[in-house]
XYZ file of C-alpha atoms in Angstrom:
764
model
C 36.120 120.404 81.987
C 33.220 121.430 84.334
C 30.218 119.534 83.820
C 27.254 117.947 84.722
C 28.857 114.421 85.838
C 31.801 115.562 87.896
C 29.092 117.623 90.050
C 27.179 114.851 90.402
C 26.622 112.850 94.144
C 27.909 109.514 95.311
C 26.155 107.359 95.779
C 25.701 103.503 96.791
C 24.871 102.180 93.503
C 24.173 99.391 91.120
C 27.161 97.964 89.719
C 27.866 100.033 85.838
C 30.463 99.896 83.307
C 32.177 102.831 82.405
C 32.693 103.176 78.629
C 33.296 106.426 76.029
C 30.315 106.741 73.557
C 28.198 109.180 72.165
C 24.651 110.514 72.574
C 22.805 108.369 69.705
C 25.213 105.414 71.126
C 23.677 105.844 74.584
C 20.352 106.204 73.143
C 20.340 103.304 71.729
C 21.868 101.586 74.450
C 19.129 102.926 76.832
C 16.584 101.596 73.892
C 17.832 97.790 74.013
C 18.003 97.766 77.773
C 15.015 98.652 78.472
C 13.407 96.181 75.381
C 10.795 97.595 73.940
C 8.476 95.959 72.740
C 8.181 98.684 68.610
C 10.220 101.123 66.823
C 8.559 102.669 64.163
C 11.458 104.874 62.498
C 12.574 107.076 59.397
C 16.398 107.690 58.530
C 17.057 111.680 59.443
C 20.298 113.363 60.280
C 21.407 112.893 63.234
C 19.353 110.984 64.614
C 19.914 108.538 62.314
C 22.634 106.508 63.565
C 20.036 105.917 66.736
C 17.970 103.548 64.167
C 21.409 101.932 63.178
C 23.139 101.094 66.375
C 19.406 99.053 67.383
C 20.385 97.526 63.840
C 23.779 95.769 64.350
C 22.216 95.385 67.779
C 20.204 93.247 66.652
C 21.810 91.949 64.609
C 23.656 90.476 67.362
C 20.631 88.973 69.458
C 21.327 91.894 72.161
C 17.724 93.115 71.904
C 14.227 91.660 71.074
C 12.851 95.141 69.850
C 11.282 95.037 66.372
C 11.824 97.887 64.353
C 9.905 98.930 61.674
C 10.886 101.153 58.868
C 8.557 103.586 57.627
C 7.877 105.536 54.752
C 8.180 108.432 56.227
C 8.541 110.097 59.324
C 4.530 110.897 59.627
C 4.562 107.466 58.465
C 7.238 106.132 61.514
C 4.279 108.295 64.389
C 1.908 106.601 62.984
C 3.234 103.035 63.513
C 4.582 103.973 66.447
C 0.570 105.301 67.829
C -0.641 101.943 66.735
C 1.591 100.431 68.348
C 1.226 102.542 71.899
C -2.472 102.003 71.281
C -1.795 98.451 72.151
C -0.212 99.330 75.368
C 3.387 98.433 74.127
C 6.370 100.183 75.101
C 6.912 102.025 71.620
C 10.793 104.475 70.820
C 11.259 106.525 68.534
C 14.400 108.525 67.306
C 14.112 111.591 64.720
C 15.517 115.364 64.133
C 14.496 118.825 62.770
C 12.134 118.233 59.105
C 11.195 114.833 60.953
C 10.028 116.369 63.893
C 7.603 118.686 61.163
C 6.301 116.209 59.077
C 5.089 113.887 62.044
C 4.265 116.671 63.953
C -0.022 116.141 63.053
C 0.596 113.134 64.920
C 2.247 114.423 67.800
C -0.478 116.060 69.833
C -3.333 113.019 68.543
C -0.632 111.243 70.993
C -0.452 112.890 74.346
C -4.031 113.861 73.555
C -5.467 110.852 73.641
C -2.982 109.307 76.633
C -0.678 106.694 75.144
C 2.918 107.167 76.932
C 6.297 106.579 74.615
C 9.459 107.969 74.552
C 10.934 109.624 71.417
C 14.425 110.838 71.233
C 14.715 114.378 69.523
C 18.238 115.080 67.778
C 17.813 118.813 67.557
C 18.489 120.034 64.453
C 18.250 123.096 61.805
C 14.652 123.244 60.276
C 14.806 124.198 56.286
C 14.331 126.361 55.393
C 16.766 127.149 53.658
C 17.949 123.664 54.547
C 21.224 122.965 57.316
C 21.586 119.740 58.679
C 23.819 121.270 61.520
C 22.477 121.216 65.104
C 19.947 123.965 67.148
C 16.566 123.871 69.080
C 14.426 125.069 65.537
C 12.899 121.627 65.940
C 12.789 121.308 69.606
C 10.589 124.338 70.167
C 7.956 123.067 67.328
C 7.340 120.487 70.100
C 6.530 122.596 72.820
C 3.011 122.720 72.434
C 3.001 119.214 71.632
C 1.671 118.422 74.632
C 4.434 115.685 75.409
C 6.696 115.850 78.432
C 10.309 116.673 77.869
C 13.574 116.521 79.192
C 16.270 117.606 78.061
C 20.334 116.507 77.478
C 23.533 117.808 78.077
C 25.802 115.141 77.538
C 26.001 111.534 76.244
C 25.963 110.491 79.872
C 22.497 112.196 80.298
C 21.145 111.292 77.375
C 21.606 107.591 78.424
C 20.239 108.385 82.269
C 17.409 110.616 80.801
C 15.870 107.793 78.270
C 15.326 105.401 81.311
C 14.019 107.867 83.336
C 11.695 109.127 80.747
C 9.845 105.722 80.007
C 9.427 105.198 84.088
C 8.123 109.253 83.844
C 5.791 108.135 80.957
C 3.920 105.155 82.245
C 3.297 107.207 85.612
C -0.296 106.639 86.326
C -0.466 110.353 87.633
C 1.262 111.303 84.155
C 0.269 108.456 81.240
C 1.469 110.990 78.277
C 4.359 110.662 76.063
C 8.030 112.322 76.615
C 10.747 113.363 74.446
C 14.202 113.498 75.404
C 16.399 116.063 73.338
C 20.065 116.603 72.889
C 21.665 118.368 70.650
C 22.791 117.471 66.809
C 26.346 116.906 66.212
C 27.515 118.375 69.707
C 26.039 115.400 71.867
C 24.453 113.230 69.376
C 28.007 112.930 67.914
C 30.857 114.073 70.253
C 31.547 111.037 72.745
C 31.629 111.232 75.780
C 32.833 109.160 79.450
C 30.034 107.616 79.800
C 28.840 104.654 82.890
C 26.091 102.387 82.106
C 24.749 99.551 84.080
C 26.516 95.850 83.745
C 23.230 93.643 83.318
C 19.959 95.674 82.228
C 17.863 93.243 84.231
C 18.674 97.411 86.712
C 17.292 99.220 83.892
C 13.913 96.254 83.133
C 13.290 96.333 87.243
C 13.735 100.600 87.838
C 11.574 101.373 85.022
C 8.492 98.604 86.297
C 6.538 96.007 84.683
C 4.431 97.571 81.452
C 1.351 98.906 83.133
C -1.768 97.376 81.703
C -4.592 98.589 83.921
C -4.926 100.975 80.991
C -7.843 100.785 77.859
C -5.854 99.829 75.224
C -6.575 97.945 72.442
C -4.866 94.155 72.573
C -7.721 92.159 73.607
C -10.511 91.743 71.511
C -12.675 90.082 74.349
C -12.349 93.967 75.945
C -13.099 96.313 72.545
C -12.267 100.195 73.388
C -12.924 102.874 70.948
C -9.813 105.445 70.487
C -10.081 108.557 69.764
C -13.885 109.288 69.528
C -14.727 112.481 67.916
C -15.585 114.948 70.488
C -17.843 118.226 70.969
C -15.888 121.595 73.090
C -18.094 120.134 76.412
C -15.798 117.420 76.579
C -12.719 118.234 74.512
C -12.458 120.969 77.381
C -12.652 118.416 79.630
C -10.006 116.595 78.603
C -7.484 118.908 77.323
C -8.437 120.138 81.492
C -6.621 116.236 82.205
C -4.373 116.400 80.182
C -2.755 120.110 81.179
C -3.212 118.319 85.334
C -1.388 114.618 83.977
C 1.618 117.399 82.203
C 1.880 120.191 85.249
C 2.406 116.064 87.899
C 4.903 114.344 85.355
C 6.843 118.044 86.911
C 6.803 116.327 90.224
C 7.249 112.802 89.134
C 10.367 114.267 87.366
C 11.359 115.173 91.101
C 10.738 111.449 92.590
C 12.205 109.501 89.828
C 15.149 111.315 89.699
C 15.410 110.680 93.275
C 15.453 107.211 92.858
C 17.476 106.993 90.276
C 19.647 109.048 91.797
C 19.981 106.269 94.718
C 20.394 103.103 92.158
C 22.830 105.078 89.635
C 24.635 107.914 91.833
C 23.667 110.421 89.282
C 21.578 112.786 90.687
C 19.743 115.393 87.688
C 17.621 118.241 89.585
C 14.447 120.403 87.539
C 17.677 122.909 86.840
C 21.152 122.296 86.815
C 22.313 125.416 89.004
C 26.631 125.978 88.165
C 27.800 128.630 90.520
C 24.161 130.205 91.238
C 24.298 130.301 95.218
C 25.522 134.063 94.906
C 25.403 135.157 91.475
C 24.663 138.312 90.437
C 24.810 137.856 86.234
C 23.830 134.930 84.831
C 23.041 132.626 81.762
C 20.118 130.560 80.807
C 21.419 128.013 78.657
C 19.719 124.797 77.085
C 21.857 121.569 76.737
C 25.245 121.277 74.877
C 25.599 125.208 75.494
C 25.881 125.043 79.138
C 27.981 123.155 79.782
C 30.762 125.773 77.837
C 29.794 128.397 79.732
C 30.161 126.418 82.924
C 34.151 127.002 82.134
C 33.998 130.516 81.740
C 31.800 131.038 85.035
C 35.208 129.527 86.711
C 36.915 131.740 85.104
C 34.855 135.254 86.166
C 35.118 133.706 89.251
C 38.490 133.991 89.294
C 38.488 137.565 88.773
C 35.961 137.839 91.365
C 32.871 138.045 89.392
C 29.480 136.244 90.975
C 28.607 134.013 87.352
C 25.475 131.585 87.264
C 24.975 129.075 84.346
C 21.065 127.629 84.905
C 20.371 125.158 82.893
C 16.991 123.093 83.024
C 17.103 119.240 82.877
C 12.603 119.359 82.403
C 11.246 122.263 80.288
C 7.838 120.549 79.882
C 6.258 121.260 82.040
C 8.658 124.734 82.476
C 9.642 125.051 85.687
C 8.526 128.613 86.740
C 8.561 128.269 90.474
C 12.460 127.225 90.441
C 14.048 129.453 88.073
C 11.740 132.681 90.281
C 13.793 130.802 93.478
C 17.140 130.580 91.027
C 16.939 134.264 89.598
C 15.784 135.058 93.693
C 19.730 138.115 94.038
C 20.449 137.891 90.610
C 20.795 141.410 88.989
C 20.813 140.218 84.648
C 20.229 137.029 83.219
C 21.272 136.476 79.910
C 19.329 133.537 77.968
C 20.479 132.313 74.965
C 18.842 130.743 72.112
C 18.802 128.602 69.718
C 16.176 129.537 67.629
C 13.459 132.420 67.395
C 10.230 133.456 68.007
C 9.877 135.591 64.640
C 8.707 138.573 65.174
C 8.024 137.923 69.081
C 10.706 140.228 71.019
C 12.117 136.981 71.944
C 12.333 133.404 71.286
C 10.065 131.103 73.013
C 12.268 130.086 76.669
C 12.635 133.879 76.570
C 8.892 134.714 77.389
C 8.340 131.729 79.839
C 11.544 132.877 82.444
C 9.744 136.676 81.721
C 6.559 134.966 82.606
C 7.670 133.335 85.709
C 9.524 136.203 87.132
C 6.494 138.266 86.586
C 4.617 136.080 89.511
C 7.774 137.180 91.697
C 6.718 140.981 92.161
C 10.614 141.586 94.100
C 12.341 140.503 91.495
C 14.158 143.129 89.163
C 16.037 140.576 87.388
C 17.259 142.607 84.057
C 16.880 140.551 81.150
C 18.009 140.087 78.090
C 17.833 137.801 74.833
C 20.220 136.412 72.335
C 19.405 134.173 69.924
C 22.379 131.736 68.115
C 24.034 128.976 67.661
C 21.563 128.743 65.065
C 22.436 125.947 62.079
C 25.185 124.504 64.183
C 27.149 127.381 65.014
C 29.661 126.411 67.240
C 29.815 127.842 70.626
C 32.874 128.309 72.291
C 33.871 130.090 75.539
C 34.733 133.475 73.816
C 30.968 133.617 73.152
C 29.671 132.348 76.320
C 32.055 135.292 78.118
C 30.878 137.807 75.208
C 26.801 136.424 76.930
C 28.656 137.294 80.513
C 29.789 140.826 78.710
C 26.178 141.991 78.140
C 24.795 140.624 81.543
C 28.315 142.757 83.416
C 26.909 146.052 81.127
C 23.836 146.033 82.127
C 23.306 145.131 85.597
C 25.753 148.482 85.974
C 23.342 150.576 83.937
C 20.812 149.289 85.392
C 18.653 148.151 82.510
C 19.402 146.743 79.005
C 20.036 148.747 76.591
C 19.094 146.422 74.143
C 16.849 143.064 75.412
C 16.555 141.236 72.301
C 19.228 140.274 69.502
C 20.583 137.800 67.432
C 24.929 137.243 68.528
C 27.191 135.892 65.890
C 25.371 136.849 62.992
C 27.750 139.259 59.813
C 26.760 141.910 57.649
C 27.249 141.231 54.196
C 29.504 143.012 51.999
C 28.170 144.052 48.473
C 32.178 144.325 46.869
C 32.670 140.699 47.990
C 29.807 139.610 46.613
C 29.958 136.613 44.376
C 29.970 136.864 40.867
C 28.502 133.825 38.092
C 31.862 132.457 36.914
C 29.680 130.836 33.733
C 28.035 132.669 31.513
C 24.452 132.458 31.378
C 23.212 129.108 29.849
C 20.283 129.173 27.575
C 18.080 128.489 24.788
C 19.976 127.452 22.169
C 22.753 126.458 23.306
C 20.963 122.539 24.354
C 19.155 122.859 21.120
C 21.515 120.670 18.799
C 18.374 119.639 15.696
C 20.035 116.323 16.526
C 17.643 114.537 17.204
C 14.127 113.500 16.186
C 11.015 112.204 17.991
C 7.355 111.847 15.688
C 4.663 110.150 15.784
C 4.405 107.019 13.741
C 0.858 107.298 11.621
C 0.691 103.505 11.077
C 1.326 101.978 14.803
C 0.520 105.465 16.582
C 4.044 105.167 18.756
C 6.782 107.431 18.903
C 9.743 107.222 17.479
C 12.770 108.549 17.913
C 15.899 109.188 15.651
C 19.413 110.067 17.872
C 22.780 110.417 16.139
C 25.964 108.594 17.372
C 26.472 110.072 21.363
C 30.093 111.568 19.617
C 27.701 114.320 17.576
C 26.010 114.672 21.188
C 29.518 114.997 23.421
C 29.696 119.270 22.615
C 26.115 119.906 23.972
C 26.320 121.858 27.124
C 26.715 119.741 30.595
C 23.466 120.984 32.921
C 25.494 120.751 35.502
C 28.875 121.862 36.232
C 31.986 120.428 37.380
C 33.083 121.116 40.810
C 29.775 119.566 42.916
C 30.716 117.346 46.000
C 30.207 114.193 45.273
C 31.708 110.899 45.960
C 34.271 109.183 43.407
C 32.443 107.183 41.794
C 29.306 107.979 41.969
C 26.730 107.408 39.346
C 24.159 110.286 39.713
C 25.337 112.768 37.483
C 26.930 110.723 34.573
C 23.183 109.432 34.732
C 21.425 112.680 35.389
C 24.350 114.357 32.336
C 23.135 111.595 30.462
C 19.556 111.687 30.773
C 19.728 115.092 29.726
C 21.557 114.739 26.388
C 18.006 113.406 25.170
C 16.720 116.477 26.328
C 16.814 119.909 23.992
C 16.570 123.305 24.983
C 15.601 124.669 28.628
C 14.860 123.086 31.345
C 13.799 124.220 35.262
C 14.522 121.472 37.352
C 13.807 120.332 40.874
C 15.474 118.495 43.252
C 14.269 116.860 46.022
C 16.581 116.850 48.895
C 19.131 113.483 48.086
C 22.780 113.670 47.237
C 21.800 115.421 43.726
C 20.942 118.351 45.874
C 23.822 117.983 48.562
C 26.321 118.172 46.955
C 25.916 120.729 44.433
C 24.095 123.457 45.968
C 26.114 124.285 49.197
C 25.899 127.677 49.233
C 27.291 129.990 48.183
C 28.288 128.388 45.432
C 26.202 126.044 42.844
C 26.883 123.669 40.140
C 23.331 124.136 38.156
C 23.977 126.284 34.928
C 19.881 126.301 34.500
C 16.909 127.389 37.235
C 17.337 124.844 40.004
C 14.465 124.734 42.639
C 15.171 122.247 46.230
C 12.009 121.549 48.273
C 11.299 118.656 50.653
C 11.184 114.975 50.100
C 7.523 115.068 50.801
C 6.169 116.944 47.755
C 8.794 117.675 45.657
C 6.420 116.863 42.790
C 3.505 118.498 43.729
C 6.133 122.019 44.469
C 7.287 121.339 40.716
C 3.334 120.752 39.844
C 3.363 124.116 41.343
C 6.010 125.953 39.103
C 4.768 124.973 35.879
C 1.492 125.811 36.151
C 2.484 129.363 37.796
C 4.793 129.777 34.903
C 1.873 128.967 32.259
C -0.362 131.266 34.072
C 2.023 134.290 33.882
C 2.015 133.559 30.231
C -0.828 132.957 29.128
C -1.570 136.356 31.491
C 1.274 137.852 29.273
C 3.515 139.041 32.259
C 6.666 136.799 31.072
C 7.981 136.057 28.043
C 9.423 131.748 28.163
C 10.077 130.093 25.586
C 7.649 127.423 24.333
C 9.896 124.141 24.440
C 10.930 124.749 28.125
C 10.809 121.072 30.525
C 10.251 120.788 33.751
C 11.653 118.234 35.417
C 11.987 117.032 39.682
C 14.439 115.399 40.180
C 14.946 112.485 43.112
C 16.337 109.917 44.744
C 14.702 106.453 45.343
C 14.116 107.923 49.012
C 12.223 110.611 47.590
C 9.754 107.722 45.713
C 9.358 106.757 49.580
C 8.513 109.482 51.699
C 7.677 111.061 48.956
C 5.081 108.593 47.572
C 1.464 110.188 47.846
C 2.833 113.604 45.821
C 4.698 111.877 43.334
C 0.889 110.057 42.351
C -1.297 112.543 43.244
C 0.768 114.561 40.446
C 0.532 112.004 38.050
C -3.570 111.810 38.876
C -3.459 115.273 37.305
C -1.473 114.704 34.642
C 1.133 117.728 35.081
C 3.093 118.201 31.773
C 6.464 117.729 33.498
C 9.002 114.785 34.234
C 9.754 113.258 37.391
C 13.561 111.250 36.826
C 14.287 108.981 39.743
C 17.949 108.102 40.450
C 18.225 104.593 42.324
C 20.524 103.756 44.040
C 19.307 101.326 46.398
C 18.863 103.408 49.775
C 18.885 106.838 51.723
C 22.622 107.357 50.563
C 22.384 110.777 51.762
C 21.799 109.958 55.109
C 24.012 106.793 55.940
C 22.966 104.046 53.513
C 19.734 103.379 55.582
C 17.429 100.794 53.665
C 14.834 102.179 50.580
C 11.648 100.522 50.198
C 13.872 99.974 46.260
C 16.586 98.379 48.693
C 16.823 94.513 47.177
C 15.601 91.767 49.900
C 18.630 90.373 51.533
C 20.592 93.324 50.814
C 22.771 95.152 53.303
C 22.656 98.533 54.926
C 23.311 99.903 57.696
C 19.239 98.997 59.086
C 19.615 95.971 57.764
C 23.111 94.514 58.729
C 23.784 91.301 58.548
C 24.720 88.720 61.800
C 23.324 86.104 63.454
C 19.966 86.746 63.969
C 19.253 88.443 60.566
C 20.661 88.673 56.984
C 20.154 91.856 55.166
C 16.600 93.355 54.423
C 14.067 91.748 55.146
C 11.267 92.118 52.250
C 10.788 92.695 48.408
C 12.270 96.244 46.584
C 8.714 98.339 45.686
C 8.523 97.994 42.201
C 7.930 102.108 41.475
C 7.817 102.252 37.555
C 5.106 99.619 38.170
C 3.112 101.694 40.743
C 3.551 104.543 38.185
C 1.890 103.064 35.184
C -0.808 101.997 37.149
C -1.571 106.063 37.097
C -2.142 105.151 34.003
C 0.716 108.857 32.984
C 1.154 108.807 29.688
C 5.169 107.457 29.999
C 6.541 105.388 31.818
C 10.761 104.217 31.157
C 13.938 101.843 33.210
C 17.122 103.526 32.148
C 20.466 103.490 32.789
C 23.953 104.278 31.015
C 24.902 101.456 31.127
C 22.982 101.853 28.071
C 23.250 104.380 26.885
C 21.147 105.156 23.030
C 18.379 103.274 24.840
C 17.849 106.171 27.753
C 18.754 109.808 25.719
C 15.913 108.116 23.185
C 13.813 107.308 26.180
C 14.921 111.143 27.412
C 13.724 112.658 23.670
C 10.671 110.486 24.439
C 9.699 111.812 27.984
C 10.312 115.255 26.938
C 7.614 115.217 23.952
C 5.359 113.102 25.898
C 6.097 116.063 28.656
C 5.739 119.196 26.072
C 2.622 117.738 24.274
C 0.600 115.525 27.014
C 1.395 114.721 30.250
C 3.399 113.388 33.400
C 6.349 111.446 32.681
C 8.030 108.763 35.212
C 11.372 107.141 34.835
C 13.464 105.428 37.295
C 17.661 105.069 36.046
C 19.824 102.400 38.354
C 22.554 104.855 39.517
C 25.447 103.096 41.354
C 26.939 103.695 44.863
C 30.455 102.143 44.784
C 30.804 103.519 48.844
C 27.647 102.199 50.187
C 27.258 99.345 48.020
C 30.964 98.466 49.386
C 31.819 97.897 45.715
C 34.888 98.967 43.541
C 34.315 102.496 41.165
C 36.091 100.883 38.104
C 32.918 98.144 38.499
C 30.524 100.614 37.992
C 29.193 99.972 34.769
C 29.737 96.271 34.879
C 27.277 95.914 37.769
C 24.773 97.952 35.683
C 24.656 95.762 33.052
C 24.822 92.695 35.354
C 21.557 94.513 36.883
C 19.997 94.739 33.365
C 21.245 91.255 32.741
C 20.202 89.558 35.124
C 16.398 90.861 34.208
C 16.546 92.865 38.196
C 17.212 95.909 36.293
C 14.862 94.783 33.057
C 14.455 98.002 30.528
C 11.419 98.480 29.072
C 8.678 101.760 28.890
C 4.838 101.369 28.996
C 3.758 104.177 26.580
C 0.218 105.126 26.520
C -0.591 102.448 28.067
C 1.742 99.605 26.362
C 4.582 98.286 27.924
C 7.509 97.372 24.862
C 10.740 95.406 26.607
C 13.464 97.798 25.112
C 16.033 95.653 25.757
C 15.911 91.934 26.379
C 18.954 90.093 27.563
C 17.752 86.437 26.514
C 16.980 87.565 23.005
C 21.114 89.222 23.230
C 22.125 85.634 24.757
C 23.248 87.819 27.260
C 21.324 86.489 30.616
C 23.219 86.570 33.524
C 22.368 84.449 36.926
C 21.516 86.392 39.741
C 25.381 85.974 41.015
C 26.867 87.437 38.754
C 25.306 90.904 39.634
C 26.170 90.225 43.279
C 29.170 89.192 43.159
C 30.715 93.074 42.552
C 28.984 94.205 45.952
C 30.254 93.981 48.810
C 26.623 94.774 50.822
C 25.098 91.314 49.295
C 28.913 88.967 49.714
C 26.644 87.337 52.235
C 23.651 85.883 49.912
C 27.146 83.480 47.828
C 27.226 81.834 50.515
C 26.163 78.158 51.817
C 23.992 79.051 54.011
C 22.334 82.163 52.531
C 21.018 79.770 49.706
C 17.145 79.836 50.789
C 17.077 83.726 50.919
C 18.927 83.641 47.388
C 16.981 81.931 46.123
C 13.824 83.680 47.184
C 15.330 86.889 45.668
C 16.085 84.780 41.919
C 11.951 83.702 42.304
C 10.908 87.030 42.501
C 13.209 88.449 40.247
C 12.159 86.056 37.888
C 8.325 86.751 38.757
C 8.880 89.727 37.830
C 10.550 89.714 34.676
C 8.041 87.241 33.309
C 5.126 89.708 34.128
C 6.822 92.376 31.374
C 7.549 90.126 29.115
C 3.763 88.772 29.595
C 3.145 92.853 29.007
C 4.994 93.047 26.811
C 3.396 90.019 24.167
C 0.727 91.043 24.925
C -0.372 94.591 24.849
C -3.733 94.218 26.379
C -2.183 93.690 29.537
């Protein structure tokens, strides 16, 4: 295969080793060898592995980077900016909606001229949600003021990460740098890679961390960072930033030349393949360019003068180099994995056209095609189709269709999917067997539920056929909760396992209305839906049953990144339920630690090794946080105690329909990432409750009541009785970790005693 690596110059280089790794692994390798000071991160597919690999290396003592798990990408960008303001070397990785969430922070970083390096593992942006690779996220970064390097292969990812820091810190630049590479193509596919045996070679190349700048690092030298500016000053600031960006283009050439002498690998501004006499050419970013090179070889054998242009840097945009490369090209097709809707072509199309306008003698016919969205593969046949369009335009002397999408398929009415299940609503979900009413003496709700077998005939809210893992506790837990909810529901699922496994287009497992929105604002979204429906009903524009219940379903990840939205919704006291299923991690991105992961528990970003023993801080008490907002009802529940959970569901519905916001947290098993046997699911949940790690209680209009007390029932067990069932906690039971186990036991006991005190003293 024709690859970038095969065409690099061979020079005398420092000693290197050969490995077979992915782009994500090589990004982590470069970061570890540089030994950054700080990485603020939040997991998002497909960039998550970068932090995971660094955490594994950290556990083995292979670097000293302080890895800080953020509450979301906006938080991670803030961590990185705060660290960069001290002059520390800072690293990050993100993708897609993660970049969008931190987008507000990016111009602050570049506008105040603090260097850092961020790997953008490119991925399609919602909506609809698609976790595979295209460039729709990258294009949003074009105006952020960051230098942007592009990497086609894992080798380039490693090399570009080393180049990036040296460029970022250069005195003529002083700007943050993005290294962009294709998600699930370059990020996950393993390729042959060379890397420096001694990390001191890398550190010598990037040089000492600059100190001759106004950093917030010395109280004896106070500085003000980010002062408010008026227009006269701001235009000067942005002019200087603009000049620095253009200087980065020249610095890239200098640094690349220096790196070529050290590594034997050269990265020119443009990677030109077959362009010395090309008459037709493709302009492609990243991995697709490598595929097209094979097609060039094939066309050349047929006597067709074909070539491929692929930039290694797109900010600053290499206009002059592009003009030279296209001097004699008759027709150019620009393929882009994103669109600028309504712009008659995506971003790079217009930038190439703009560059060509500066050359009045250039007669290149330019075609633009949007392709490969959402990870749609790009094969040699597709490259041939692109070249065919360019050849046709060359022969005709014009482009019959200058801009179009490539690879879209029109739907056919006769193939439209029909519902498999007859819609169920209203009375189907009204059993009449659950009675909820206020006790006039205690002013507390009294709930009467029938035996569980009497509710067995109540239809499930979620149909079979979803893609959950064997032993997953999400849907058994949710369905048990829904047994206590009478009538219709309108449910919003935030991004997470429950959403991803039930809504693989064009199929859906949801029997009633389901809306999806992102982690950050699910609670706000369902509040908007609720208030709009109530307003439409008030105006007589729609007919909706009075007993419809609005529910937001979220994982513990959604109650981290979406905590602000949840608290805002609670304070507004909308009549809805926020239901959190807690499986103690960000499971849908690969079992990274969440703020609900207990201390000492192992996840893919809190590994166990020589220098660390699982998560380093205690789990978040979300129920108590939500109770502090003074909403009318808060509860915890577990499917291991079904009657308790169903009663709380009935109470939740009553409060949501009559008073205001409800929050509930149910503990859910995840055998895959807990490293536990599926058959032990109920035992694990029982032990979690009986060890008082997950106490069952409710806070009803400010009054705390323990609904199941294992001490009173003589069922209290020691914490190891719970931990022993899970592979993620087996290290806590070893003698060398006695102190860590004791810390966890003490924290759990402290929280249990507080709940007991609130139960015994209602004024608390």
